[in-house]
Amino acid sequence: MKARFDNESRISELTEYLSIALPTRSRLPRLKVRPGSIVTVQFDNEIDVARFVMAEVSHDVTLEPCAPNTPLGGALIGCRLGTTVEYAANGKRLRATVVGLVA
C-alpha cells in the first residue's frame, strides 16, 4: 500500500514539474526564416514543393542553397510559416508560400 502511495505521489510531483517546464503554444517563439533555416516553399500554380537551406552554399548534398541576397531569398528572410511572398525574377512577378520551416 505504501509503494502505491509513493508512486502516486511521485506521479503527481512529476506532472506538476512537467506542467511548468513544458511550453504551451503561446510560449513558443514563432519561427522566422533566417540564414541557416531549412525552408520548404510552394510556388504559385505548382503542386510540387522546393526545399532548400537559406545560405550562400549548402554543406548538405540533399539541399540546394538559396542565398539571402537573391530575389527569392531576400523576400523570404523574416517570413513565418504560411506567409506568401512576391518577388521579381527574370522580369516576372512570382509568388511563393512558406509551407515548411526548420529555423
Short mmCIF file of C-alpha atoms in Angstrom, two decimals:
data_model
loop_
_atom_site.label_atom_id
_atom_site.label_comp_id
_atom_site.label_asym_id
_atom_site.label_seq_id
_atom_site.Cartn_x
_atom_site.Cartn_y
_atom_site.Cartn_z
CA MET A 1 0.00 0.00 0.00
CA LYS A 2 2.84 2.37 0.86
CA ALA A 3 4.52 1.77 -2.53
CA ARG A 4 1.30 2.70 -4.33
CA PHE A 5 1.05 5.94 -2.35
CA ASP A 6 4.71 6.72 -3.12
CA ASN A 7 4.14 6.08 -6.82
CA GLU A 8 1.02 8.24 -6.93
CA SER A 9 2.83 10.97 -5.04
CA ARG A 10 5.76 10.82 -7.44
CA ILE A 11 3.47 10.86 -10.48
CA SER A 12 1.69 13.90 -9.10
CA GLU A 13 5.01 15.62 -8.45
CA LEU A 14 6.31 14.88 -11.97
CA THR A 15 3.04 16.02 -13.54
CA GLU A 16 3.38 19.34 -11.74
CA TYR A 17 7.00 19.74 -12.90
CA LEU A 18 6.05 18.98 -16.48
CA SER A 19 3.17 21.44 -16.48
CA ILE A 20 5.64 24.16 -15.50
CA ALA A 21 8.52 23.02 -17.74
CA LEU A 22 6.70 22.28 -20.98
CA PRO A 23 6.00 25.37 -23.04
CA THR A 24 2.47 25.98 -24.14
CA ARG A 25 1.71 27.01 -27.70
CA SER A 26 1.53 30.66 -26.66
CA ARG A 27 5.02 30.50 -25.11
CA LEU A 28 6.72 29.02 -28.19
CA PRO A 29 8.56 31.54 -30.34
CA ARG A 30 7.11 31.94 -33.80
CA LEU A 31 9.80 30.72 -36.15
CA LYS A 32 11.04 33.06 -38.85
CA VAL A 33 13.13 32.38 -41.94
CA ARG A 34 16.71 33.39 -41.27
CA PRO A 35 20.14 32.47 -42.65
CA GLY A 36 20.68 28.77 -41.98
CA SER A 37 16.94 27.93 -41.97
CA ILE A 38 15.69 24.98 -43.97
CA VAL A 39 12.72 26.29 -45.92
CA THR A 40 10.07 24.48 -47.96
CA VAL A 41 8.11 26.63 -50.39
CA GLN A 42 5.32 26.03 -52.83
CA PHE A 43 5.33 28.22 -55.88
CA ASP A 44 2.09 29.50 -57.40
CA ASN A 45 0.47 27.15 -59.90
CA GLU A 46 2.69 24.23 -58.88
CA ILE A 47 1.83 21.13 -56.92
CA ASP A 48 5.43 20.24 -56.07
CA VAL A 49 7.40 22.00 -53.38
CA ALA A 50 11.02 23.12 -53.23
CA ARG A 51 13.16 22.58 -50.14
CA PHE A 52 16.41 24.45 -49.59
CA VAL A 53 18.74 25.90 -47.00
CA MET A 54 18.85 29.68 -46.68
CA ALA A 55 22.58 30.14 -47.28
CA GLU A 56 25.18 31.04 -49.89
CA VAL A 57 26.32 27.42 -50.04
CA SER A 58 24.92 24.13 -48.77
CA HIS A 59 27.02 21.55 -46.99
CA ASP A 60 24.19 19.02 -47.36
CA VAL A 61 24.09 17.38 -50.79
CA THR A 62 20.33 16.86 -50.45
CA LEU A 63 19.61 20.60 -50.04
CA GLU A 64 20.10 23.32 -52.61
CA PRO A 65 21.17 26.71 -51.24
CA CYS A 66 19.08 29.85 -51.58
CA ALA A 67 21.19 32.91 -50.88
CA PRO A 68 19.57 35.65 -48.79
CA ASN A 69 20.77 38.23 -51.34
CA THR A 70 18.73 36.69 -54.21
CA PRO A 71 15.23 37.95 -55.03
CA LEU A 72 13.55 34.87 -53.51
CA GLY A 73 15.93 34.69 -50.54
CA GLY A 74 15.51 38.38 -49.78
CA ALA A 75 11.73 38.08 -49.94
CA LEU A 76 11.72 35.09 -47.57
CA ILE A 77 14.01 36.44 -44.82
CA GLY A 78 11.88 37.19 -41.75
CA CYS A 79 8.80 35.32 -43.03
CA ARG A 80 6.82 32.84 -40.96
CA LEU A 81 5.18 29.56 -41.86
CA GLY A 82 2.20 30.19 -44.13
CA THR A 83 3.48 33.53 -45.45
CA THR A 84 3.17 34.17 -49.18
CA VAL A 85 5.80 36.42 -50.74
CA GLU A 86 6.07 38.13 -54.10
CA TYR A 87 9.39 38.69 -55.77
CA ALA A 88 10.75 39.58 -59.21
CA ALA A 89 12.98 37.21 -61.18
CA ASN A 90 13.81 37.18 -64.88
CA GLY A 91 11.43 40.08 -65.46
CA LYS A 92 8.45 38.23 -63.97
CA ARG A 93 6.48 38.70 -60.75
CA LEU A 94 6.42 35.38 -58.91
CA ARG A 95 4.82 34.17 -55.68
CA ALA A 96 5.88 31.51 -53.19
CA THR A 97 4.34 30.32 -49.93
CA VAL A 98 6.37 29.03 -46.98
CA VAL A 99 4.89 25.59 -46.26
CA GLY A 100 7.70 24.21 -44.09
CA LEU A 101 10.32 25.76 -41.84
CA VAL A 102 13.13 24.50 -39.65
CA ALA A 103 14.84 27.55 -38.18
#
